[in-house]
XYZ file of C-alpha atoms in Angstrom:
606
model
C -56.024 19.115 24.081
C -56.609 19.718 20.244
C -59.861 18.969 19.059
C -60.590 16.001 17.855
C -57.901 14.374 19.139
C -58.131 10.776 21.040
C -57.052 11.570 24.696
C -55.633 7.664 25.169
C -53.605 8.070 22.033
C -51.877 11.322 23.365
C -50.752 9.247 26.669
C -49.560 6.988 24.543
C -48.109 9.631 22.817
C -46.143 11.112 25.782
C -44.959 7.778 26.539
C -43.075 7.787 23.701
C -41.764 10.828 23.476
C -40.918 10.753 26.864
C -38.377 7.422 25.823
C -37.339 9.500 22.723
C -36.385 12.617 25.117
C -34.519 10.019 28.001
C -32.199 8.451 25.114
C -31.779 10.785 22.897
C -27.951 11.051 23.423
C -27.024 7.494 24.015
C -28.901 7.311 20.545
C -27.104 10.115 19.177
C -23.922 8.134 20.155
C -25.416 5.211 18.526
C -25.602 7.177 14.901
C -22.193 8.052 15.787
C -20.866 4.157 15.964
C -22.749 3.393 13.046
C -21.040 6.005 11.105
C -17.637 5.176 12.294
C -17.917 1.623 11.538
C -19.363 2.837 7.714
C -16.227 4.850 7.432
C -17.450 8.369 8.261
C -15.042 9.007 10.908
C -14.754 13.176 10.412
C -16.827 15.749 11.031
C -17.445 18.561 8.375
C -15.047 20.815 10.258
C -12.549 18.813 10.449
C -12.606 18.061 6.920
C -12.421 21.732 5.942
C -9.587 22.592 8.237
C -7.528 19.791 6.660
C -8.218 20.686 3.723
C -7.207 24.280 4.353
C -3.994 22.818 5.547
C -3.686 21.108 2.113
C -3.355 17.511 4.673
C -4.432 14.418 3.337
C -7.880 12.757 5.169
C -7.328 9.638 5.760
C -9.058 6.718 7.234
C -8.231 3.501 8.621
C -11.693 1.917 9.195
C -9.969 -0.722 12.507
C -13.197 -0.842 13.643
C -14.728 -2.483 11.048
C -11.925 -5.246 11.253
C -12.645 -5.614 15.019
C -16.624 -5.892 14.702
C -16.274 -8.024 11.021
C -14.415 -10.625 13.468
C -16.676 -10.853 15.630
C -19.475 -11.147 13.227
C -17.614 -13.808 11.393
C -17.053 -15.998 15.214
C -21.105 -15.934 15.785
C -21.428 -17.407 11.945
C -18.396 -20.014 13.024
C -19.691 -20.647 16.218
C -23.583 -21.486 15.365
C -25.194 -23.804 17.339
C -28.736 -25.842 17.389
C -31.047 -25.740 20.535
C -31.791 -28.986 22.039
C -34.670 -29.589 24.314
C -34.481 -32.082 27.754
C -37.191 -33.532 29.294
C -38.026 -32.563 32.989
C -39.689 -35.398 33.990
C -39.205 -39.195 32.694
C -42.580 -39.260 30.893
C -41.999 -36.510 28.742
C -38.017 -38.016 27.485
C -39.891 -39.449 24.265
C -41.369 -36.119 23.302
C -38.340 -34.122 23.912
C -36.926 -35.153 20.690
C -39.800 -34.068 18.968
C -40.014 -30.783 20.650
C -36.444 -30.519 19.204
C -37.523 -31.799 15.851
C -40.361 -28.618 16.216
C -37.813 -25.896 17.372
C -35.397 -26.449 14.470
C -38.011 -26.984 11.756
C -39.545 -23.059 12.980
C -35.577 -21.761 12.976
C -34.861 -22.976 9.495
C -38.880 -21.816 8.204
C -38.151 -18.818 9.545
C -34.204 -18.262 8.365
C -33.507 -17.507 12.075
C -29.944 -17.769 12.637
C -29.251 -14.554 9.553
C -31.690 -12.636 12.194
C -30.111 -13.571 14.950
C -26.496 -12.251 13.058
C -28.471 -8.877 12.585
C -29.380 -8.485 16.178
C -25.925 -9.314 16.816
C -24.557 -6.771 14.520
C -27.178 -4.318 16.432
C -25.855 -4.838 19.479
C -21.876 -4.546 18.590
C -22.485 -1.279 16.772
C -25.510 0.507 18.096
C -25.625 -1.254 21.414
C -29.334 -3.305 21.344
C -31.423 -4.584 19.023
C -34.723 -7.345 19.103
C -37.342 -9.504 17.425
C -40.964 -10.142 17.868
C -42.176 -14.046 17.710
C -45.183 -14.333 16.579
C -47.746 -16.835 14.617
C -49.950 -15.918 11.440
C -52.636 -18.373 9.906
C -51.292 -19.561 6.691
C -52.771 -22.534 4.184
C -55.212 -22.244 7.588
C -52.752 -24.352 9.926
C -50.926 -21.314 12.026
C -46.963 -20.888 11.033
C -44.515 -19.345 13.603
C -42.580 -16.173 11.762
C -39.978 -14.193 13.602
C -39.523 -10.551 12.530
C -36.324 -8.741 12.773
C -36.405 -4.574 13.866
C -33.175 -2.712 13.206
C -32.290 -0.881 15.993
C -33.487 3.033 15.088
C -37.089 1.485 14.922
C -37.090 0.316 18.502
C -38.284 2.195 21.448
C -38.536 1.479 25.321
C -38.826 2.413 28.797
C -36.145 4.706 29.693
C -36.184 3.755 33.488
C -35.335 0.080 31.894
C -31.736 -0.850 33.807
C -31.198 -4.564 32.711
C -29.880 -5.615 29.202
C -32.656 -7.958 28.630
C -34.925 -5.498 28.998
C -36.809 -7.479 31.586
C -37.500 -4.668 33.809
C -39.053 -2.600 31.203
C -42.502 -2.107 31.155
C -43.006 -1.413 27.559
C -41.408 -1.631 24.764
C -42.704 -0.767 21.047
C -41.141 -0.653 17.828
C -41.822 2.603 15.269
C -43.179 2.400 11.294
C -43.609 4.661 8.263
C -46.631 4.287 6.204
C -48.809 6.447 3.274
C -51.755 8.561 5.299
C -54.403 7.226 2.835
C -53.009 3.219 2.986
C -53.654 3.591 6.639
C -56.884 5.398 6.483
C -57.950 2.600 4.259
C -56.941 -0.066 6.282
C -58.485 1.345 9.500
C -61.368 2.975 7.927
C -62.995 5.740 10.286
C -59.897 6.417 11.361
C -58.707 10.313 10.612
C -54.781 10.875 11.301
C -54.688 14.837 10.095
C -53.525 15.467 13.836
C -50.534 13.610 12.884
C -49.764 15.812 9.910
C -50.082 19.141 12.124
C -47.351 17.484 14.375
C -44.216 18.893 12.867
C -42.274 18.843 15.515
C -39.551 16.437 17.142
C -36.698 15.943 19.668
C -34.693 13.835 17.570
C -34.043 12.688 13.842
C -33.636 8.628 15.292
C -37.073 7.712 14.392
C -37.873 9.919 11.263
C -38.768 8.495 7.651
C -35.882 6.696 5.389
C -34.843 9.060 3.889
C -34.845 11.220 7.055
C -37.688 14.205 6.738
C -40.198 15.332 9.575
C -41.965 14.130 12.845
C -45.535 12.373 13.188
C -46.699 13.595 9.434
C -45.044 14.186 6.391
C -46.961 16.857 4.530
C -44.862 16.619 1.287
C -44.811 13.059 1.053
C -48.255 12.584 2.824
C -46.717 9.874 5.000
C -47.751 9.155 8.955
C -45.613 7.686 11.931
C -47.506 5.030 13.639
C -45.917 2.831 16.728
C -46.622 -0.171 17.440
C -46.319 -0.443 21.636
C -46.444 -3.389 24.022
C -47.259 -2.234 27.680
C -47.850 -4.252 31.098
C -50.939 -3.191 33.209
C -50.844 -5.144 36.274
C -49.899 -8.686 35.330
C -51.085 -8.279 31.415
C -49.171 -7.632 28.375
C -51.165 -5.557 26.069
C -50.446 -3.884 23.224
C -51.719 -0.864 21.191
C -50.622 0.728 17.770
C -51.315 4.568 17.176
C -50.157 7.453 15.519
C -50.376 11.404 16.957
C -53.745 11.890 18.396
C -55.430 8.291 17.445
C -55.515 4.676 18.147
C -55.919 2.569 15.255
C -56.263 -0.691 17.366
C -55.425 -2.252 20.662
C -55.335 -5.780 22.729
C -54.217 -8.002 25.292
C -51.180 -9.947 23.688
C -52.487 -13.068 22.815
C -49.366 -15.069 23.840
C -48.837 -17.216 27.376
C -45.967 -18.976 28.692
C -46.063 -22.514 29.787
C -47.924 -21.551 33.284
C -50.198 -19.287 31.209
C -48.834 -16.297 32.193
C -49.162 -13.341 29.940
C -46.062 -12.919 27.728
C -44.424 -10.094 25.210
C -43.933 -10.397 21.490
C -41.057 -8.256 21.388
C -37.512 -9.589 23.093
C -34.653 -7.133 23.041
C -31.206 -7.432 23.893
C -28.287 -4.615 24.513
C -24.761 -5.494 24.671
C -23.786 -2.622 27.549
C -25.698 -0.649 29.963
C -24.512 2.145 31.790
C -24.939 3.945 35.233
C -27.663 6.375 33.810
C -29.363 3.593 31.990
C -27.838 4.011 28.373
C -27.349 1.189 25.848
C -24.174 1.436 24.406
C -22.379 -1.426 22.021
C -18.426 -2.106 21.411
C -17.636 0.185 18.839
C -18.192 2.925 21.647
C -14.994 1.312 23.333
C -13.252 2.053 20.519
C -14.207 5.607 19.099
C -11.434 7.403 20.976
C -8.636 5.167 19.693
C -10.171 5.097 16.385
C -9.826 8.595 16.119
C -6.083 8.840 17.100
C -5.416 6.584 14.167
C -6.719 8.746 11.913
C -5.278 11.884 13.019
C -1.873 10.147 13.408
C -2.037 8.478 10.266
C -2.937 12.086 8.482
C -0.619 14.075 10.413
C 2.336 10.851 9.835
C 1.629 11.496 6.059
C 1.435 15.379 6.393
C 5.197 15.537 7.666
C 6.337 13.029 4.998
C 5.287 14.805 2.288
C 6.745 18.586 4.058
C 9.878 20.215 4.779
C 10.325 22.529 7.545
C 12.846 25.761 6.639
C 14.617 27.984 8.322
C 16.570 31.097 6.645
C 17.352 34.872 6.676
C 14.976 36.900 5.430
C 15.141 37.602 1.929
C 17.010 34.207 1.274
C 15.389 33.305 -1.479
C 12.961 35.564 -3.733
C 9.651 33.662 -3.327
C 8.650 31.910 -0.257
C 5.789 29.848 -1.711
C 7.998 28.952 -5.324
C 10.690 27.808 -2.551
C 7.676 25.112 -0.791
C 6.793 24.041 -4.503
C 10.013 23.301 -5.369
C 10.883 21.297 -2.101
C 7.523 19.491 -2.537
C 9.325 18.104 -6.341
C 11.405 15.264 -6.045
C 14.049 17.066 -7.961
C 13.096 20.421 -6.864
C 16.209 23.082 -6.492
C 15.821 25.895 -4.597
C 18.381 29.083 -5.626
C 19.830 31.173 -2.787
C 20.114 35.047 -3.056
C 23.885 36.040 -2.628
C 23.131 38.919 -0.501
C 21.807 36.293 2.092
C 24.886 34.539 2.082
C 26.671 37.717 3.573
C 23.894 38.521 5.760
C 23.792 35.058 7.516
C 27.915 35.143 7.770
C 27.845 38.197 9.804
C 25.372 36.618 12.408
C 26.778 33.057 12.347
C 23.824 31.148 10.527
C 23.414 29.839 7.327
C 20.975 31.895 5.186
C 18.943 28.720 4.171
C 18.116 24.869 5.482
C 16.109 22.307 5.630
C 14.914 21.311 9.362
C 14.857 17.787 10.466
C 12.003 16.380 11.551
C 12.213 13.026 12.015
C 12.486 12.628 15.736
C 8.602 14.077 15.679
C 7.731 11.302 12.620
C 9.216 8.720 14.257
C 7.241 9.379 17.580
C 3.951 9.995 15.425
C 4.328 6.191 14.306
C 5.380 4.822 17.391
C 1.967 6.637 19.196
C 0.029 4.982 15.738
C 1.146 1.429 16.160
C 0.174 1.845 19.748
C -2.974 2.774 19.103
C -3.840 0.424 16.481
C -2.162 -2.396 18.538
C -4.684 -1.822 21.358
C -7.742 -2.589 19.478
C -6.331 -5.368 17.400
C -5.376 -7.232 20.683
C -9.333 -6.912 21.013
C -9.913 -8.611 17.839
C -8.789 -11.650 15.934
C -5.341 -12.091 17.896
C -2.856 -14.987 17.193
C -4.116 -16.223 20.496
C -7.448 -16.468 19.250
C -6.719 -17.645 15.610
C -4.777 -20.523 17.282
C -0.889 -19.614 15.610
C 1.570 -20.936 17.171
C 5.257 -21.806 16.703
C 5.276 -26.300 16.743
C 3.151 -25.636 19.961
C 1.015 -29.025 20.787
C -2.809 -28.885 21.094
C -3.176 -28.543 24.690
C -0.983 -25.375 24.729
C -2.838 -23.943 21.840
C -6.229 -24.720 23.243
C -5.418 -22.932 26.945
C -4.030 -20.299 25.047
C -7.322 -19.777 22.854
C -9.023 -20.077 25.893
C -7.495 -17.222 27.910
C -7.964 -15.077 24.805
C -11.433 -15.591 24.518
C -11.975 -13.876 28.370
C -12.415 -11.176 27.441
C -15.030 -11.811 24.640
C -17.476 -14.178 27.447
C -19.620 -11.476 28.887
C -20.358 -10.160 25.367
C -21.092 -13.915 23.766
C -22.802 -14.478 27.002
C -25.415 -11.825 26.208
C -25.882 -12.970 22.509
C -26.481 -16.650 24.216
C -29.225 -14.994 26.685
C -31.118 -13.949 23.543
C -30.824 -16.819 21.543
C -32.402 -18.648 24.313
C -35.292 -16.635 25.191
C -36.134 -16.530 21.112
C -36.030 -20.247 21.764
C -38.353 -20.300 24.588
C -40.142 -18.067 22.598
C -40.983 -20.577 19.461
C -41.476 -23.699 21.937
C -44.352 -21.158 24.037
C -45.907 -20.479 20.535
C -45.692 -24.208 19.279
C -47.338 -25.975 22.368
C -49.962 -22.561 22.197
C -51.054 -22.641 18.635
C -49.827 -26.130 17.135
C -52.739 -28.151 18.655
C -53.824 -30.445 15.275
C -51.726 -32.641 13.931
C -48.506 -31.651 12.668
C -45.733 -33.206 10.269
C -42.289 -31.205 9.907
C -39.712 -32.342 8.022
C -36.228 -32.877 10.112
C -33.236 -31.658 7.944
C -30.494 -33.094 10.504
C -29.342 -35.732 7.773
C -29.290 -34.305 3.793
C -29.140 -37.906 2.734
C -31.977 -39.449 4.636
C -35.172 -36.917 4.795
C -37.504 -38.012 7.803
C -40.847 -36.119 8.838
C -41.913 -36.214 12.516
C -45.788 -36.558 13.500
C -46.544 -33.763 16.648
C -50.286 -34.257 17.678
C -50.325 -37.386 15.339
C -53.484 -39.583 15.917
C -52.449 -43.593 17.324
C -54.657 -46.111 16.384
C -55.333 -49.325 18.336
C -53.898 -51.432 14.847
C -50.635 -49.265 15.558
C -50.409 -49.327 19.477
C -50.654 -53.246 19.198
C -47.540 -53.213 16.383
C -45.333 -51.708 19.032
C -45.603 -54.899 21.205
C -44.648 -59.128 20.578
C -46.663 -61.006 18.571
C -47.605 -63.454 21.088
C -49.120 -61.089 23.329
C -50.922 -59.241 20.176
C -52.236 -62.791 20.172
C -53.179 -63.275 23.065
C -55.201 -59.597 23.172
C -56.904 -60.502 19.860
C -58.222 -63.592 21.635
C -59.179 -62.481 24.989
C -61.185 -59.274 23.246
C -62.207 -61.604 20.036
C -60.386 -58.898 17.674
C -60.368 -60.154 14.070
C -57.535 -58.752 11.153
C -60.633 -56.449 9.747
C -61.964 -55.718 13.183
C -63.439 -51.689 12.887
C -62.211 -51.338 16.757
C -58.513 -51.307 15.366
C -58.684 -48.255 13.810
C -60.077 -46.416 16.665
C -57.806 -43.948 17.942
C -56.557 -45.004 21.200
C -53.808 -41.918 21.938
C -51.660 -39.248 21.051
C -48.091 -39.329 19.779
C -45.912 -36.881 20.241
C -48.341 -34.503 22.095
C -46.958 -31.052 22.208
C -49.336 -29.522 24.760
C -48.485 -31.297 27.876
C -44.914 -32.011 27.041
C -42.529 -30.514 29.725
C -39.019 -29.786 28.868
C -36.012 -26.958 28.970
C -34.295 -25.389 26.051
C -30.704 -25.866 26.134
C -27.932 -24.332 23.801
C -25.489 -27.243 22.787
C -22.418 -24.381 22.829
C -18.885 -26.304 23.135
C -15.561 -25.004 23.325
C -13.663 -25.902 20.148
C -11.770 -29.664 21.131
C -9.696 -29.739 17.419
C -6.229 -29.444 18.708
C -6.459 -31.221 21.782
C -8.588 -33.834 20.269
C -6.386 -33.875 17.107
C -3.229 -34.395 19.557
C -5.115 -37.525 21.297
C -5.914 -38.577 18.041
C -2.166 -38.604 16.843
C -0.919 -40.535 19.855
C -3.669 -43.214 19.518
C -2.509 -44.208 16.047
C 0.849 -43.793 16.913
C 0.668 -46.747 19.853
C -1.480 -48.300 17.468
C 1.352 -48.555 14.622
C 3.629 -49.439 17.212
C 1.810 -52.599 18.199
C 0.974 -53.430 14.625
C -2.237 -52.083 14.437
C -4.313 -54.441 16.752
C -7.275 -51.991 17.199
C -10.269 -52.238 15.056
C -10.755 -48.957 12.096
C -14.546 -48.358 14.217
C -12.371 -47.583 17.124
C -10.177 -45.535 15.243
C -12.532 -43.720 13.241
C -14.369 -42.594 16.889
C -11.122 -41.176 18.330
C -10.391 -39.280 14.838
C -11.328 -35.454 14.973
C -14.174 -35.156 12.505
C -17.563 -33.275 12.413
C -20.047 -36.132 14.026
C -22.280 -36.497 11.073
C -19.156 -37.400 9.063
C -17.661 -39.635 11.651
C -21.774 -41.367 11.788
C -21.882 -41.404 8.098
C -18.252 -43.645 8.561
C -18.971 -45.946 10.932
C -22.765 -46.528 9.525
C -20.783 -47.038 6.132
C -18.772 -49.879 8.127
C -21.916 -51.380 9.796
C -23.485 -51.847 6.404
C -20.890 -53.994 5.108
C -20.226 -55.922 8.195
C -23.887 -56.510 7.995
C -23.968 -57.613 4.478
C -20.432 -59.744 4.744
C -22.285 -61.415 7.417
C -25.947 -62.020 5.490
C -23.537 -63.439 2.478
C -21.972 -65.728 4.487
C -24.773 -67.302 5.741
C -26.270 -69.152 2.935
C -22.787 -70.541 2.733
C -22.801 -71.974 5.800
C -26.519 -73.184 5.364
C -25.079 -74.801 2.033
C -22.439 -76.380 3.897
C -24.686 -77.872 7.059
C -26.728 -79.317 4.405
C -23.528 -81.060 2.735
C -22.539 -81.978 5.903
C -25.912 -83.626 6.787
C -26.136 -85.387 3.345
C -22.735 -86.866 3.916
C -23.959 -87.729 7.544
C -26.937 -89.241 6.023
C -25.288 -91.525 3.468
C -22.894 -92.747 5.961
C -25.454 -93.410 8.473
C -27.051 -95.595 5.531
C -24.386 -97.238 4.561
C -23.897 -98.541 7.786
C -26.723 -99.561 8.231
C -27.173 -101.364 4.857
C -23.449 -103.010 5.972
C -25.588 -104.144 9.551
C -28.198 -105.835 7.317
C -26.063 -107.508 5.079
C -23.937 -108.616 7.764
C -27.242 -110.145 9.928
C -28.474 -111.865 6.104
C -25.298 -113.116 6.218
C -24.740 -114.814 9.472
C -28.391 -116.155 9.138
C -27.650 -118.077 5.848
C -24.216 -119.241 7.317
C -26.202 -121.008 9.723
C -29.294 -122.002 8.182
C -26.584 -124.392 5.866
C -25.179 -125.418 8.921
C -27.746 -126.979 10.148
C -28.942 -128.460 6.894
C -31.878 -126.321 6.146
């Protein structure tokens, strides 16, 4: 061992190198992808022997189409995480450990990282991001960090393509000697700038230079690795021949079990073990375009000749001229006698189109096969006066082939899920207000951790039994006891639940079929059902079909509120006239009795 040099950092050390060794093709093929999907689709060679053959280079970048497609369906397709109680007690708090989940994805701007992983794992194969907290305005805030591929590193014996199996992972930075020095101070990294060797360029500086030290630039590699010893995660960063720091990982799951920062996903995994992505499905096809396309061109814009020898005076003039739309080409007469003796014309053009015309039959083949694999008509939903259903099985038996790949992407988004709910119930344990951003219109904030007070548990129940409480424990409106805290609400520790994905096949043409024969019975009966019921069946996005019918409720409610004080006004009319009559009658009754009383008091003389 060189002197001064930390023995633990070296094994760390050969860990790595011995993961840079084990995929250095499969990363090699990686570079390749990416460079093919950037539209660097020939090698040097290839470029100077067709340009020695005076033939055009072309490139037609199908590729890019295919993976743009797909990249554009995981935008389309985006979908909020939803968590379910798994137990009855906890069905309260599940909404707010929803509420929590999407308020850290939209801090955090997760779903453009989770389109870059994504994008990783179509074109290089994998790709990953560490969850994490950091204490900010002192209250800890979950962040999730994005690593592009060529900055990730990992067991090589690793077979599964969540990386599950592995047992460590790390991820690889570039930093200035003396920044480092002076953040680790004591800390001497010259064995890294002796180091200037390397197996591969994957993990070198942007722009690509050396190994562990860059003398020129006076820059260091340090990596950043997460091992498991026994049932621990632990983690250590170092550069060539020192440690600069090292841990247990600070983060549990829900049983307490020791958990790693760093999830990474891979779209394909080989026999031997190798991550590989989409693109490499298409490399071979992608080629044949080109060359095809180049070659198609070549023989478009060339003749072929055949002639005695001596035909004509120059043999390159004779190609320029044929190259010229109204090129002419003179015969030598000499020729002429030459080619009648053997039965030949001394000069002609050869036809070639039987070869161009089985160039471009091979081309469309080729592209055909990897635009089936892309945005087809059965995918895009065309279709010639087709109804919904037909459409809809039709998408569906397109989309196949595409499952095992979206399935993958849906693996990861759950586990960076699971990920933000272990770190909420781990570090949010104060109370906790995050604003919910499901409804642009109406803002609401949810309490996590929030504090209950007795005056506030007692407003949750009927005022006769608040009543009787008050009396039985003599509690008076400015009793002290009612601001005592009495629980918890919304208590994130204890709460129990599973994250789902709310993923849904697209309904629109089936549902907007249903929808069409609803209102057409409808019209045909002369519209009997109510517009609520109507509005439900119609096929629109649910907060705009909510927004509708709460629209409707509102001025049912307030058509109802203004027609009660009329009918108030008119009980009261009706009860005054009830009233008066009643009087009047009675007042008749009296009159009547004074009457009949007189009558007879005359009668009998009085």
């Amino acid at each position: 061992m060189e002197s001064g040099l930390d023995r633990t950092s070296l094994s760390f050390v050969d860990m790595f190198e011995a993961a840079e060794q084990a995929t250095q093709n499969a990363r090699e093929t990686s570079e390749k992808c990416r460079d093919y999907y950037d539209s660097k689709q020939w090698t040097e060679n290839e470029v100077q022997e067709l340009r020695r053959r005076k033939q055009p280079i072309i490139t037609d970048n199908v590729i890019a189409g295919k993976i743009n497609w797909l990249l554009g369906q995981e935008m389309n397709r985006r979908t909020d995480p939803k968590a379910f109680p798994r137990t009855p007690q906890h069905e309260e708090g599940a909404d707010a450990a929803t509420d929590a989940i999407r308020f850290v994805c939209d801090n955090v701007n997760f779903d453009e990282k989770r389109s870059a992983v994504w994008e990783n794992m179509l074109i290089e194969g994998y790709g990953g991001v560490e969850v994490i907290h950091r204490m900010k305005r002192n209250q800890p805030e979950i962040e999730i960090n994005h690593y592009q591929w060529d900055r990730l590193f990992y067991d090589p014996h690793s077979r599964k393509a969540d990386f599950s199996d592995a047992r460590y992972v790390g991820s690889v930075i570039w930093a200035d000697r003396k920044q480092v020095e002076r953040q680790y101070k004591g800390k001497d990294l010259s064995g890294a700038m002796q180091r200037q060797t390397s197996l591969s360029d994957t993990y070198e500086d942007r722009p690509a230079y050396q190994v562990w030290g860059d003398k020129e630039r006076d820059r260091v590699r340090v990596c950043l690795m997460h091992y498991k010893e026994g049932e621990k995660w632990k983690w250590v960063k170092f550069s060539y021949g020192v440690v600069l720091e090292e841990g247990e990982s600070p983060y549990v799951d829900e049983d307490g079990e020791s958990v790693c920062q760093l999830l990474m996903q891979s779209a394909y995994v080989d026999r031997d073990n190798n991550r590989y992505s989409e693109v490499l499905k298409l490399l071979d096809q992608q080629d044949e375009i080109n060359k095809r396309r180049s070659k198609l061109l070549h023989m478009a814009n060339s003749r072929q000749t055949i002639g005695i020898k001596g035909a004509v005076k120059s043999v390159a003039d004779m190609k320029r001229e044929l190259a010229r739309p109204d090129g002419h080409v003179e015969v030598e007469a000499e020729a002429v006698e030459d080619a009648a003796r053997v039965g030949m014309k001394p000069f002609e053009i050869q036809q070639t189109a039987d070869m161009a015309t089985s160039q471009f039959a091979l081309l469309q083949e080729s592209k055909q096969s990897i635009e089936d694999k892309g945005a087809t008509e059965a995918l895009q939903g065309a279709g010639n006066g087709e109804s919904g259903r037909a459409v809809l099985a039709r998408q569906q038996g397109a989309m196949q082939s595409l499952t095992p790949l979206n399935d993958k992407l849906s693996q990861f988004t759950r586990r960076v899920y699971e990920a933000i709910w272990q770190r909420v119930r781990q570090f949010w344990t104060q109370e906790r207000w995050v604003r919910v951003t499901d409804d642009e219109r109406n803002v609401r904030f949810v309490g996590l951790n929030r504090p209950v007070t007795l005056r506030e548990k007692l407003s949750e129940y009927p005022q006769e039994q608040v009543q009787q409480f008050a009396y039985q424990n003599a509690l008076g409106p400015q009793d002290p006891r009612l601001d005592q805290v009495v629980g918890i609400a919304n208590p994130i520790e204890g709460l129990e639940v599973d994250i789902i994905l709310e993923e849904v096949p697209d309904m629109v043409t089936l549902e907007a079929e249903t929808f069409e024969q609803i209102v057409n019975i409808d019209s045909a009966r002369g519209g009997v059902l109510p517009i609520q019921m109507i509005i439900k069946a119609a096929p629109l996005r649910s907060k705009i079909k909510n927004e509708i019918l709460e629209f409707f409720e509102q001025q049912q409610e307030a058509q109802q509120q203004g027609q009660q004080p009329m009918q108030e006004a008119q009980q009261a009319m009706f009860n005054a006239e009830l009233q008066e009559k009643n009087s009047k009658a009675m007042q008749n009754v009296a009159d009547a009795n004074k009457t009949a009383v007189e009558t007879q008091r005359l009668a009998m003389g009085y």
